[in-house]
mmCIF file of C-alpha atoms and ligand atoms in Angstrom:
data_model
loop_
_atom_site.group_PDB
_atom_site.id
_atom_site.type_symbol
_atom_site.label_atom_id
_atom_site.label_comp_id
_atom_site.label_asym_id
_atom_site.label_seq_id
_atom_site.Cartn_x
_atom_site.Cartn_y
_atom_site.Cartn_z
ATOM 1 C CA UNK A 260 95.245 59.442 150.682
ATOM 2 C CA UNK A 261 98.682 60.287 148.703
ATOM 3 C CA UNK A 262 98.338 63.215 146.414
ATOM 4 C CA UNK A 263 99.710 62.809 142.757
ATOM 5 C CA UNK A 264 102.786 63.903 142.382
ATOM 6 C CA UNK A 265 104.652 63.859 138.559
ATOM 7 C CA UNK A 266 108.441 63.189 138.224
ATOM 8 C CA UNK A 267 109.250 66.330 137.733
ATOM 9 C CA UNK A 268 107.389 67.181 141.731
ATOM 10 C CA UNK A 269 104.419 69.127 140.441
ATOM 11 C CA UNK A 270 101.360 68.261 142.563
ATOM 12 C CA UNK A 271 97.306 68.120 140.795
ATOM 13 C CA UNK A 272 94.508 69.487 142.471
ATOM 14 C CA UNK A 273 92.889 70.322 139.699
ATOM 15 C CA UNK A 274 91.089 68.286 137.250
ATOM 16 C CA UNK A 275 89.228 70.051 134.013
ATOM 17 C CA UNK A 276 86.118 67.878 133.009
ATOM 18 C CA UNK A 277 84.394 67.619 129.908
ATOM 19 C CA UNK A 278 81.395 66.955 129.903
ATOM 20 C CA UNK A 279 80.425 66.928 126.126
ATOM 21 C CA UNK A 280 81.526 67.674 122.976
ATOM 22 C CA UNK A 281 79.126 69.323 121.557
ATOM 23 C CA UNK A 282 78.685 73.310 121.272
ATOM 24 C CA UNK A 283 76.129 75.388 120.218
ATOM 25 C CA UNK A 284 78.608 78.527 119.237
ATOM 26 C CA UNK A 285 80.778 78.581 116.069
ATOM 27 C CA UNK A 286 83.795 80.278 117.562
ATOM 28 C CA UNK A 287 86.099 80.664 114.625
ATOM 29 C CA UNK A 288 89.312 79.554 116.380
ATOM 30 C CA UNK A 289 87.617 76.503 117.873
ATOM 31 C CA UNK A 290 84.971 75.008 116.495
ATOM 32 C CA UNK A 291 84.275 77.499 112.817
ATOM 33 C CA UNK A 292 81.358 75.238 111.265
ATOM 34 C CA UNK A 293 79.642 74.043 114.333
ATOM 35 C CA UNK A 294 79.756 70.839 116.245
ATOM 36 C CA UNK A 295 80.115 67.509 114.345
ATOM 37 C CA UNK A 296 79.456 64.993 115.961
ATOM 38 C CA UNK A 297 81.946 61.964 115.156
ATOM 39 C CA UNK A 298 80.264 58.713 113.925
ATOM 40 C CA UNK A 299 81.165 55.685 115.949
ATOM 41 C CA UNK A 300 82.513 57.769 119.210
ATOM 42 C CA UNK A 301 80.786 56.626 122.506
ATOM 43 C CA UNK A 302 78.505 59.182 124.075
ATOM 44 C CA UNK A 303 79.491 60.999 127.038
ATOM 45 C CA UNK A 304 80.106 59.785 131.128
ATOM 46 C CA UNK A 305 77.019 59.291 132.502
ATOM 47 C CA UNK A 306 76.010 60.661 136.061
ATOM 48 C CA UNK A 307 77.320 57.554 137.861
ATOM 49 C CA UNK A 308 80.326 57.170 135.887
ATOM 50 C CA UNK A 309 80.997 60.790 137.035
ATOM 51 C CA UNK A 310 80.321 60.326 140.285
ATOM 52 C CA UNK A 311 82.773 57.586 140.107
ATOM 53 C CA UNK A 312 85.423 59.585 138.640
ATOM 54 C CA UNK A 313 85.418 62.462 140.532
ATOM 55 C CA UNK A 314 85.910 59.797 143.882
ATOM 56 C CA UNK A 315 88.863 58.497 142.358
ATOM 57 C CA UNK A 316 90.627 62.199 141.966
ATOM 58 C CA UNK A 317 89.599 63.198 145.118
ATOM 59 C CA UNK A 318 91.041 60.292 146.345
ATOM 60 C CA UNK A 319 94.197 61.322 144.919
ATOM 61 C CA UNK A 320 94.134 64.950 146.307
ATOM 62 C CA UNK A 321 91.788 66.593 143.687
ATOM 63 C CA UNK A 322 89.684 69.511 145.827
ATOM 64 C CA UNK A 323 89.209 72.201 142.586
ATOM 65 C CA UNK A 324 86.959 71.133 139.859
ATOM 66 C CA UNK A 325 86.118 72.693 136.555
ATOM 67 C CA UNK A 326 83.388 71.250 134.401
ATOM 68 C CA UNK A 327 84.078 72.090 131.062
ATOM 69 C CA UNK A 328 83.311 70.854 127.591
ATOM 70 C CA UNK A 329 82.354 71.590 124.351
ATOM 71 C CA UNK A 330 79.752 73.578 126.081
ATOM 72 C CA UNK A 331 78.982 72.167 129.007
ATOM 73 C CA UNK A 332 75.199 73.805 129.217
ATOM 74 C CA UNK A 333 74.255 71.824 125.989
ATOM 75 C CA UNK A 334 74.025 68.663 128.361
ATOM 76 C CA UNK A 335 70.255 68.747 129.587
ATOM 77 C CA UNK A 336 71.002 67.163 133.224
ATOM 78 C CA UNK A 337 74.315 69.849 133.466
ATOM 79 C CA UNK A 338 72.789 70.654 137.139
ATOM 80 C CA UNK A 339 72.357 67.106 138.472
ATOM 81 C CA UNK A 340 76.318 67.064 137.491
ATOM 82 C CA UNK A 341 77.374 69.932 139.677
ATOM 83 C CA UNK A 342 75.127 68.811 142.267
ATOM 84 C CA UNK A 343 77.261 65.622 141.898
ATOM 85 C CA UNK A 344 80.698 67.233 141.750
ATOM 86 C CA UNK A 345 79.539 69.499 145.153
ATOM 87 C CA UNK A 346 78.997 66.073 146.927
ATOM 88 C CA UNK A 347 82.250 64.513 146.680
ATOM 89 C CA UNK A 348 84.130 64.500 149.649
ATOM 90 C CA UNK A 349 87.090 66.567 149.283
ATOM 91 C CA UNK A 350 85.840 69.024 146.189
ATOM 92 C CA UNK A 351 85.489 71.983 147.580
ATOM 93 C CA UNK A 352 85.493 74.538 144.033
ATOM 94 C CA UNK A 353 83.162 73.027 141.667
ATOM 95 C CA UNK A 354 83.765 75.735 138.411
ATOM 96 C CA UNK A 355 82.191 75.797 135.348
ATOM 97 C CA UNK A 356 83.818 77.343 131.779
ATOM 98 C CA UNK A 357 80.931 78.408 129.891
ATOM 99 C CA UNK A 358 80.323 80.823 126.809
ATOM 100 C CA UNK A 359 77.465 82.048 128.775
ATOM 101 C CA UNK A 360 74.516 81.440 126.217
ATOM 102 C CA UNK A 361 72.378 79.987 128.902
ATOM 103 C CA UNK A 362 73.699 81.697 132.185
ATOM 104 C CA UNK A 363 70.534 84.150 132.770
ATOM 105 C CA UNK A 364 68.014 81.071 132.429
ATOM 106 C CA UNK A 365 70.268 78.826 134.319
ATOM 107 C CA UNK A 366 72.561 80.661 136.896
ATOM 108 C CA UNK A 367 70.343 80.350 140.261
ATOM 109 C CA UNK A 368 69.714 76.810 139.808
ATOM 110 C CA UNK A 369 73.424 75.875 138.894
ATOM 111 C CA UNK A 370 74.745 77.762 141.926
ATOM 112 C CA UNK A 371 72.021 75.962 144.377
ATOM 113 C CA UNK A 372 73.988 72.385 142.767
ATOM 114 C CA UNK A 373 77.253 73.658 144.562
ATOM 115 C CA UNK A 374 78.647 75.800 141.194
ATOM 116 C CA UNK A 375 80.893 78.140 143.227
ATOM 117 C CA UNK A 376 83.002 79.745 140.510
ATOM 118 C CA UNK A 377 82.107 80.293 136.748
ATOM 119 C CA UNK A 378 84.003 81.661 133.565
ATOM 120 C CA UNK A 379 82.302 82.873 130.698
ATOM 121 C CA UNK A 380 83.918 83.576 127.726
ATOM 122 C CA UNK A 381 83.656 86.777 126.621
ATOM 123 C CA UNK A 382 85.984 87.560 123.293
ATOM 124 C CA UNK A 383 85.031 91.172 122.630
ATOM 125 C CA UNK A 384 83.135 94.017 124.092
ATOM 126 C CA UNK A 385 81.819 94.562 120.792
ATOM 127 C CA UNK A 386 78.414 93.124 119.570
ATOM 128 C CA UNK A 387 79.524 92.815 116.125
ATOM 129 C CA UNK A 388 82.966 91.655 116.879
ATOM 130 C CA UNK A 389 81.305 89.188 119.372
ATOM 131 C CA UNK A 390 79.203 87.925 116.805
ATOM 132 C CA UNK A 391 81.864 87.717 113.718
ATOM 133 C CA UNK A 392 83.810 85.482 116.373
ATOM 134 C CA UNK A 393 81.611 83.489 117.708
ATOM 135 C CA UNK A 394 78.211 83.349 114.894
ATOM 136 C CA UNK A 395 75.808 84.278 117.285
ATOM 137 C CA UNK A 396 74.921 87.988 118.028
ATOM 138 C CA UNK A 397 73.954 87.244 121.998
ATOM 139 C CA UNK A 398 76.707 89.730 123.673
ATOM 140 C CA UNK A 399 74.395 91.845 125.332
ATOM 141 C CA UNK A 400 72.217 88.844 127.494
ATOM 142 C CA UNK A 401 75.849 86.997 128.178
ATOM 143 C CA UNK A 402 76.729 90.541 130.064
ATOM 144 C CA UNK A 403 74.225 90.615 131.716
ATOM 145 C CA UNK A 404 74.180 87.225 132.672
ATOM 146 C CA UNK A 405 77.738 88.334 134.175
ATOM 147 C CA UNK A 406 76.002 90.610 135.830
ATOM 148 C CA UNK A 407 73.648 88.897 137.410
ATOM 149 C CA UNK A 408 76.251 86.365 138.715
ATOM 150 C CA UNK A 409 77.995 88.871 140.223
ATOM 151 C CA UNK A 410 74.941 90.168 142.358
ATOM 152 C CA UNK A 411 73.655 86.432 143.051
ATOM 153 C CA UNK A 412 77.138 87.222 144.895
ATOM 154 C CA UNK A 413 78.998 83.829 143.317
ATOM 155 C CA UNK A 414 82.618 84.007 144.461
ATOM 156 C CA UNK A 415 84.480 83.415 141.925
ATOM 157 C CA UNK A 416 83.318 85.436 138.120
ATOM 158 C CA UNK A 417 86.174 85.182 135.358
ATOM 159 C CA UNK A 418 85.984 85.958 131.839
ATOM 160 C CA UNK A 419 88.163 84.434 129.339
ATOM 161 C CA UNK A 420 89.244 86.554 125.997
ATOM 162 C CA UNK A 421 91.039 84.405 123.418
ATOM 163 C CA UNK A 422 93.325 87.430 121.907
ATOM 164 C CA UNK A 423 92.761 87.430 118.201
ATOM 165 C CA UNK A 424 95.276 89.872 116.209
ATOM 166 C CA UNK A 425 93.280 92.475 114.131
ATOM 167 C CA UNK A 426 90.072 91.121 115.383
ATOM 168 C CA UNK A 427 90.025 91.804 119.105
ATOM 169 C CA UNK A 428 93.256 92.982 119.684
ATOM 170 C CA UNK A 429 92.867 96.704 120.116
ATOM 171 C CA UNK A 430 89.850 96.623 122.992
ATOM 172 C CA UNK A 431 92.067 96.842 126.290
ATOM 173 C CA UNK A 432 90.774 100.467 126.626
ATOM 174 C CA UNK A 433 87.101 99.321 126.327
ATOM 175 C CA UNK A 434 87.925 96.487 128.731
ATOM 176 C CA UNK A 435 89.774 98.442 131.340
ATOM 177 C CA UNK A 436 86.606 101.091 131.175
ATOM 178 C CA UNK A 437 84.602 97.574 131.751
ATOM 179 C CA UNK A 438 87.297 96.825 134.874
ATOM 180 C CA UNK A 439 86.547 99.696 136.357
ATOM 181 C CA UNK A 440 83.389 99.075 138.604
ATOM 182 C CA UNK A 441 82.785 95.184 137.937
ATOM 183 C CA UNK A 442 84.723 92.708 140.166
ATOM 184 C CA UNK A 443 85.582 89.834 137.585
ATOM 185 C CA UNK A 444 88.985 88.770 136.414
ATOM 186 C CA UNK A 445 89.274 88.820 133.449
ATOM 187 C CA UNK A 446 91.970 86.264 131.357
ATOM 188 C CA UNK A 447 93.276 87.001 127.975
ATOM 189 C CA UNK A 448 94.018 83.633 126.548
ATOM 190 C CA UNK A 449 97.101 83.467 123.904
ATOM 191 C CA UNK A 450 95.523 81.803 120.938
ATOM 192 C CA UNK A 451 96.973 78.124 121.121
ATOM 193 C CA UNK A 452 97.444 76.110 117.667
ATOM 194 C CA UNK A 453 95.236 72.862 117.636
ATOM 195 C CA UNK A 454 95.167 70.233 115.010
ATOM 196 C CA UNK A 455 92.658 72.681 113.199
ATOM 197 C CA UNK A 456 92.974 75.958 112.773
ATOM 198 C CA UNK A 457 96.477 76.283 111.531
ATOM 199 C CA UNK A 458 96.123 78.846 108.920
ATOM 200 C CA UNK A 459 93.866 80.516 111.329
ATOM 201 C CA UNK A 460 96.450 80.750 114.149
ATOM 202 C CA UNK A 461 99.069 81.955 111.478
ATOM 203 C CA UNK A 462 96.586 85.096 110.862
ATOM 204 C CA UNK A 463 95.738 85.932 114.212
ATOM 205 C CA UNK A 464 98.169 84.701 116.767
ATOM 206 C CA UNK A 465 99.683 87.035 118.827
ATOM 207 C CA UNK A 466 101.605 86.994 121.896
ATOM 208 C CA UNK A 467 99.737 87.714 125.371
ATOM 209 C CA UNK A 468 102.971 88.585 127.038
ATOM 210 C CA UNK A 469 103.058 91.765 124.955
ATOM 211 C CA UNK A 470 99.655 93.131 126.933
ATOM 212 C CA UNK A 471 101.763 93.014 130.171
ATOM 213 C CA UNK A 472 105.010 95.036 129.853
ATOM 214 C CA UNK A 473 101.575 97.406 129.040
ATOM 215 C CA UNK A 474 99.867 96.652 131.970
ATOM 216 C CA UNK A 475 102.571 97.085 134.077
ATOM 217 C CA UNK A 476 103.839 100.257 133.338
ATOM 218 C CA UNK A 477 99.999 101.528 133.548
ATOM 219 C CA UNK A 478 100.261 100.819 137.639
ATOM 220 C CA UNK A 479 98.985 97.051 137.355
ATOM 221 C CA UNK A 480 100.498 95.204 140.052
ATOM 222 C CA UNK A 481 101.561 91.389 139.786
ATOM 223 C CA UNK A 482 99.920 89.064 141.960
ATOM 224 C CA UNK A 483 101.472 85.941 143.796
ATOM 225 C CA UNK A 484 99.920 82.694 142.589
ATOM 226 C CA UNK A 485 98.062 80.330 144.624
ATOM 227 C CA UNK A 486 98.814 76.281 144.689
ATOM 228 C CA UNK A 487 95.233 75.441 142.515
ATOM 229 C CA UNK A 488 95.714 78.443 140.631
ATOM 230 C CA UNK A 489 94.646 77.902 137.199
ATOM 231 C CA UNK A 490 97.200 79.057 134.546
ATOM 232 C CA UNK A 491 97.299 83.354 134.895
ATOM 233 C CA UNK A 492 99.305 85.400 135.453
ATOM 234 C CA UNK A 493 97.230 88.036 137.224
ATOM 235 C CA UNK A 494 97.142 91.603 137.829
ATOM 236 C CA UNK A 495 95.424 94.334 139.856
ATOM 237 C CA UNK A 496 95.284 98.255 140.342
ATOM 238 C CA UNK A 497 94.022 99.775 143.178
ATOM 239 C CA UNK A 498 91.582 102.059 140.657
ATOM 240 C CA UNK A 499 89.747 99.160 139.228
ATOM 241 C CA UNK A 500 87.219 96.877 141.063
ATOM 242 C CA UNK A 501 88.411 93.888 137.985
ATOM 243 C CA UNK A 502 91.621 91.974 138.002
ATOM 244 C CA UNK A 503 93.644 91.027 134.565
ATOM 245 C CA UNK A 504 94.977 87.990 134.059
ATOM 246 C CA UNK A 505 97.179 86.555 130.976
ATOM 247 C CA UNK A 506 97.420 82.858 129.950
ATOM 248 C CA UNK A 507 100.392 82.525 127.585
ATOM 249 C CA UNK A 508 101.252 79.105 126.890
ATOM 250 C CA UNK A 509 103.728 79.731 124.783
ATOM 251 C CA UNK A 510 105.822 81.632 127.536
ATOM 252 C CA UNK A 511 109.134 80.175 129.196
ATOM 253 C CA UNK A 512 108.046 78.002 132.481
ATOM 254 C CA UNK A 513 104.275 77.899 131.507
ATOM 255 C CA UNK A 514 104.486 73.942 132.151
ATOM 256 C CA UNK A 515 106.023 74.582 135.142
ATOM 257 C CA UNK A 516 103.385 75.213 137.295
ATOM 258 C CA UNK A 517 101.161 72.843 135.647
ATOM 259 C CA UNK A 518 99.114 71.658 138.104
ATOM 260 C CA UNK A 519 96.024 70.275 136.438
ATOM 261 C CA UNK A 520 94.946 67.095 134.533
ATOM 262 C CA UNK A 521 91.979 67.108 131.755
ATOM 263 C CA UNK A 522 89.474 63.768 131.212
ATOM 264 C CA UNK A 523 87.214 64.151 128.351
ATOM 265 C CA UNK A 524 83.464 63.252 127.817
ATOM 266 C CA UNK A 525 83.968 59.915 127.027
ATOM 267 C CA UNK A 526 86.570 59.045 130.302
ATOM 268 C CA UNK A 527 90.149 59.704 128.504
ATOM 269 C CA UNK A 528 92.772 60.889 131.076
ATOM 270 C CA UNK A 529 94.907 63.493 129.186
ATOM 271 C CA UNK A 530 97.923 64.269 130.894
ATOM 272 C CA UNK A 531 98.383 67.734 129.333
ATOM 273 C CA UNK A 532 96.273 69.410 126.838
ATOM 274 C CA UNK A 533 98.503 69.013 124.098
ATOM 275 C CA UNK A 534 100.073 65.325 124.575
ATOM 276 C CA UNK A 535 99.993 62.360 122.043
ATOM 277 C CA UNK A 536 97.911 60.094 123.492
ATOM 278 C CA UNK A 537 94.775 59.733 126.099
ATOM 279 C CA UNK A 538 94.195 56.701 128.773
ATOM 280 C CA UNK A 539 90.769 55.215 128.850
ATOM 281 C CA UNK A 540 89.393 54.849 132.254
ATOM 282 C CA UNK A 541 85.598 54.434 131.463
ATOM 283 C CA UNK A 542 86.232 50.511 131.982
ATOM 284 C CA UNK A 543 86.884 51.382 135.766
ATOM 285 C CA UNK A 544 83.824 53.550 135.954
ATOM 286 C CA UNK A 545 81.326 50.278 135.614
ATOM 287 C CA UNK A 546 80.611 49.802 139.246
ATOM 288 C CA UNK A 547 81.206 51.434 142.498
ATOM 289 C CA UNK A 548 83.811 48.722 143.989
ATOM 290 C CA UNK A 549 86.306 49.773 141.304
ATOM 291 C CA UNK A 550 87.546 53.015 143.039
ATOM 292 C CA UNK A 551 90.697 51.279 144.146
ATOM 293 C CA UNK A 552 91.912 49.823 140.441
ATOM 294 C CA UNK A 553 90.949 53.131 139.222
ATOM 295 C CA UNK A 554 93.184 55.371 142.012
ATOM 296 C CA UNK A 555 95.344 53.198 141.265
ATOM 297 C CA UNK A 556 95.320 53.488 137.201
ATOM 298 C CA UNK A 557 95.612 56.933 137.300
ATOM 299 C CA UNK A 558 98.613 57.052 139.806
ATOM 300 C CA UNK A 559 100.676 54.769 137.636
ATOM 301 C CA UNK A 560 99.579 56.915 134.210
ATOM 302 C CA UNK A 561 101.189 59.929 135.878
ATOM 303 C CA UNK A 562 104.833 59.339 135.592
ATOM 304 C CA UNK A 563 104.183 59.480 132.119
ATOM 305 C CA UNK A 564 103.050 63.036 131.986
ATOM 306 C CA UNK A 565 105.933 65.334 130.032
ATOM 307 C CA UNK A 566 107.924 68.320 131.357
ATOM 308 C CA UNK A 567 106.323 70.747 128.844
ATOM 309 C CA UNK A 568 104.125 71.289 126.025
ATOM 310 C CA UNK A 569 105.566 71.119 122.405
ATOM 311 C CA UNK A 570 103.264 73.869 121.147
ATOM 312 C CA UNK A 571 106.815 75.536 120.093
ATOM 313 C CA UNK A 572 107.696 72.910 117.403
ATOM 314 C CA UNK A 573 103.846 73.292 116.089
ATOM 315 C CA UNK A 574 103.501 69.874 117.908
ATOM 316 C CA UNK A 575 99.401 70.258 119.210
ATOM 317 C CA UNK A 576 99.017 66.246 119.598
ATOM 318 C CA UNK A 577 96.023 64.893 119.427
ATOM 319 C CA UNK A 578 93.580 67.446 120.102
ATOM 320 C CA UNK A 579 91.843 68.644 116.565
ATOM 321 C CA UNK A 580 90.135 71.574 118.567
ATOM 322 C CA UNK A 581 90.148 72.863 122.314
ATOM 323 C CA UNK A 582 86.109 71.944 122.119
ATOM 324 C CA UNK A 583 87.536 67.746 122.243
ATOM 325 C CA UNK A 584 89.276 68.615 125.133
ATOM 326 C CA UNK A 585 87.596 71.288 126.954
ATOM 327 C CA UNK A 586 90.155 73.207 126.936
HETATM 328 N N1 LIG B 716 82.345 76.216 125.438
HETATM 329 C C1 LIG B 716 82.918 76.716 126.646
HETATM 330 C C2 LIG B 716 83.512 78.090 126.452
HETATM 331 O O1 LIG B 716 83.745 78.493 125.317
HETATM 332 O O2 LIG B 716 83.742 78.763 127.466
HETATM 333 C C3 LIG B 716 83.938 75.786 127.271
HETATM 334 C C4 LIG B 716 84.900 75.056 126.357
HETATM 335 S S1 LIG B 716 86.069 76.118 125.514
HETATM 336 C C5 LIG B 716 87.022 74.931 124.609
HETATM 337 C C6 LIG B 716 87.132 76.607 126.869
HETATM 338 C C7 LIG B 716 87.973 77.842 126.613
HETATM 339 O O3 LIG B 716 88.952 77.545 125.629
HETATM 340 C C8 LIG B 716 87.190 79.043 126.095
HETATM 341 O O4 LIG B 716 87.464 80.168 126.899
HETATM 342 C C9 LIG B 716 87.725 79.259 124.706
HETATM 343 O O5 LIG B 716 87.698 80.600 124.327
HETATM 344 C C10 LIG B 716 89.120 78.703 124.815
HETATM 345 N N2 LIG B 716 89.683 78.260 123.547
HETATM 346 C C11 LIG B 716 89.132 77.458 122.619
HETATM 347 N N3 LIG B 716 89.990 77.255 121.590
HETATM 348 C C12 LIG B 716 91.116 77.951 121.885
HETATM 349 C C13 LIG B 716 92.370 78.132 121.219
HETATM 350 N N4 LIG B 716 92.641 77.558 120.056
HETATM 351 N N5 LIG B 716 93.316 78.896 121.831
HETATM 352 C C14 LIG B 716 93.056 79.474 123.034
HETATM 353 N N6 LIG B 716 91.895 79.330 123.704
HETATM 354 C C15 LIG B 716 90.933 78.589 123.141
HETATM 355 FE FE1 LIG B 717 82.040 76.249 121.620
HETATM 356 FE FE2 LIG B 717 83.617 77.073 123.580
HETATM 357 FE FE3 LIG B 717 84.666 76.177 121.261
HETATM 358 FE FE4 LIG B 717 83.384 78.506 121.292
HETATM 359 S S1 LIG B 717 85.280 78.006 122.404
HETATM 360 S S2 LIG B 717 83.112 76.859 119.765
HETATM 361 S S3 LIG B 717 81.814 78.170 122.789
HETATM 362 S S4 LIG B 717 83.551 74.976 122.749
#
């Protein structure tokens, strides 16, 4: 086995799956009517096609998965595909991005499949702010579904905040009361532009880096960053059970430690969230004695893969919304 490496030397043990496109939330920065579906677009992997895939990475060095989507609870067999993803050889973190709307019906039998870390998305501590965001007023069962993760004692409970300026932009007090005595880390995301919601990002972006000159004179330490780290930087404070973490793609040296790859539902290799183009590999998914032509597809895709983003020149690519690409 030789692990990926890009040109530029960064390694990727981390691949972010989607598993659908579809979402059942209305979050107004992602998806603000609701899923529509695209006429004419294949459906999504299939279990075996999965399977497949997820040999080929870990071929290639992958041991951190995250299953991801639209919203990846929408697909009815979600479980039989962590159950999948826990039996590769080599996967040893089988996550799950979620916005949470099924996690109390769902959790127990998604962590028996192998699910060992989860992140929920959680924009605002506020019910009504929650609901203005996302169109459905369902705060208080996510919570607790967070809740209940926590004491099903699943190692790994992150919550993701996309910062919205004069929407949700003013809670750090509620959310460091919220640090206090629960054991999650928590990630404020930097709203990113995508193909659609440019006049929204003019409204409401605002820079995450600004929360940490904050955070740091408040006693929050920095925290080294580990190899399949995803994207944070994150913080702690010996007072609070809760960690902080901030995602700010548009800081200096975010690509830098890039050390992740993306495939959407339908089997498109994106080398970085924001690039121009995808790579079909559902034609080596077919049958099980492709696993060479597809390790070795994906190795020779990877010298293409770009130094950085070019999120700074308002270039977002080809993804309309973060829900087409999981984000
Ligand atoms: N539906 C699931 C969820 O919301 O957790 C998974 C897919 S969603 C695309 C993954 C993450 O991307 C969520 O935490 C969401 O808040 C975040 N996201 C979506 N659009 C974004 C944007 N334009 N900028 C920053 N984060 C975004
Ligand atoms: Fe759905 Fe997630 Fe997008 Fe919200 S952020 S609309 S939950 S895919």
């Amino acid at each position: 086995m030789t692990p990926l490496a890009d040109r530029y030397g960064r390694r990727f043990p981390y691949v972010r799956l989607s598993i659908i496109p579809a979402c059942n939330f209305r979050c107004s920065y992602c998806l603000p009517n609701g899923y529509q579906a695209e006429p004419g677009v294949a459906g999504p992997l299939s279990l075996a096609e999965i399977a497949r895939l997820l040999r080929g990475f870990a071929e290639l060095g992958m041991h951190k998965l995250r299953i991801t989507g639209g919203e990846p609870s929408v697909r009815r067999d979600l479980t039989e595909v962590l159950r999948t993803a826990a039996a590769v050889p080599g996967v040893t973190k089988v996550a799950m991005t979620t916005n949470g709307s099924l996690l109390t019906r769902r959790l127990g039998e998604w962590m028996d499949a192998g699910l060992n870390a989860i992140n929920v998305s959680i924009d605002s501590l506020d019910a009504a702010t929650f609901a203005r965001i996302t169109g459905h007023d369902r705060l208080d069962d996510i919570l607790h579904g967070v809740d209940m993760a926590l004491a099903a004692g699943m190692p790994a409970v992150k919550l993701n905040a996309v910062l919205l300026r004069d929407v949700n932009d003013h809670e750090l007090p509620r959310w460091l009361d919220y640090l206090r005595d629960h054991a999650v880390g928590l990630r404020f995301i930097e709203l990113m532009q995508t193909g659609d919601n440019l006049a929204f990002f003019r409204d409401h972006h605002v820079r995450a880096e600004l929360l940490e000159t904050g955070l740091r004179e408040a006693g929050w330490q920095a925290l080294p960053r580990a190899a399949d780290a995803g994207p944070a930087r994150e913080y702690r404070h010996p007072d609070y059970a809760g960690r902080i973490g901030i995602i700010a793609p548009y800081s200096r040296d975010f690509c830098a430690g890039c050390n992740r790859l993306r495939v959407t539902a339908t089997g498109d290799l994106r080398l970085c969230l924001f690039g121009e183009f995808g790579i079909p590999l559902r034609h080596f998914l077919q049958r099980d004695d492709q696993l060479d032509e597809l390790v070795r597809a994906i190795g020779g895709q990877i010298g293409r893969k770009e130094q950085g983003h070019f999120l700074h020149q308002g270039r977002t690519g080809i993804t309309p919304h973060l829900a087409s690409t999981g984000g």
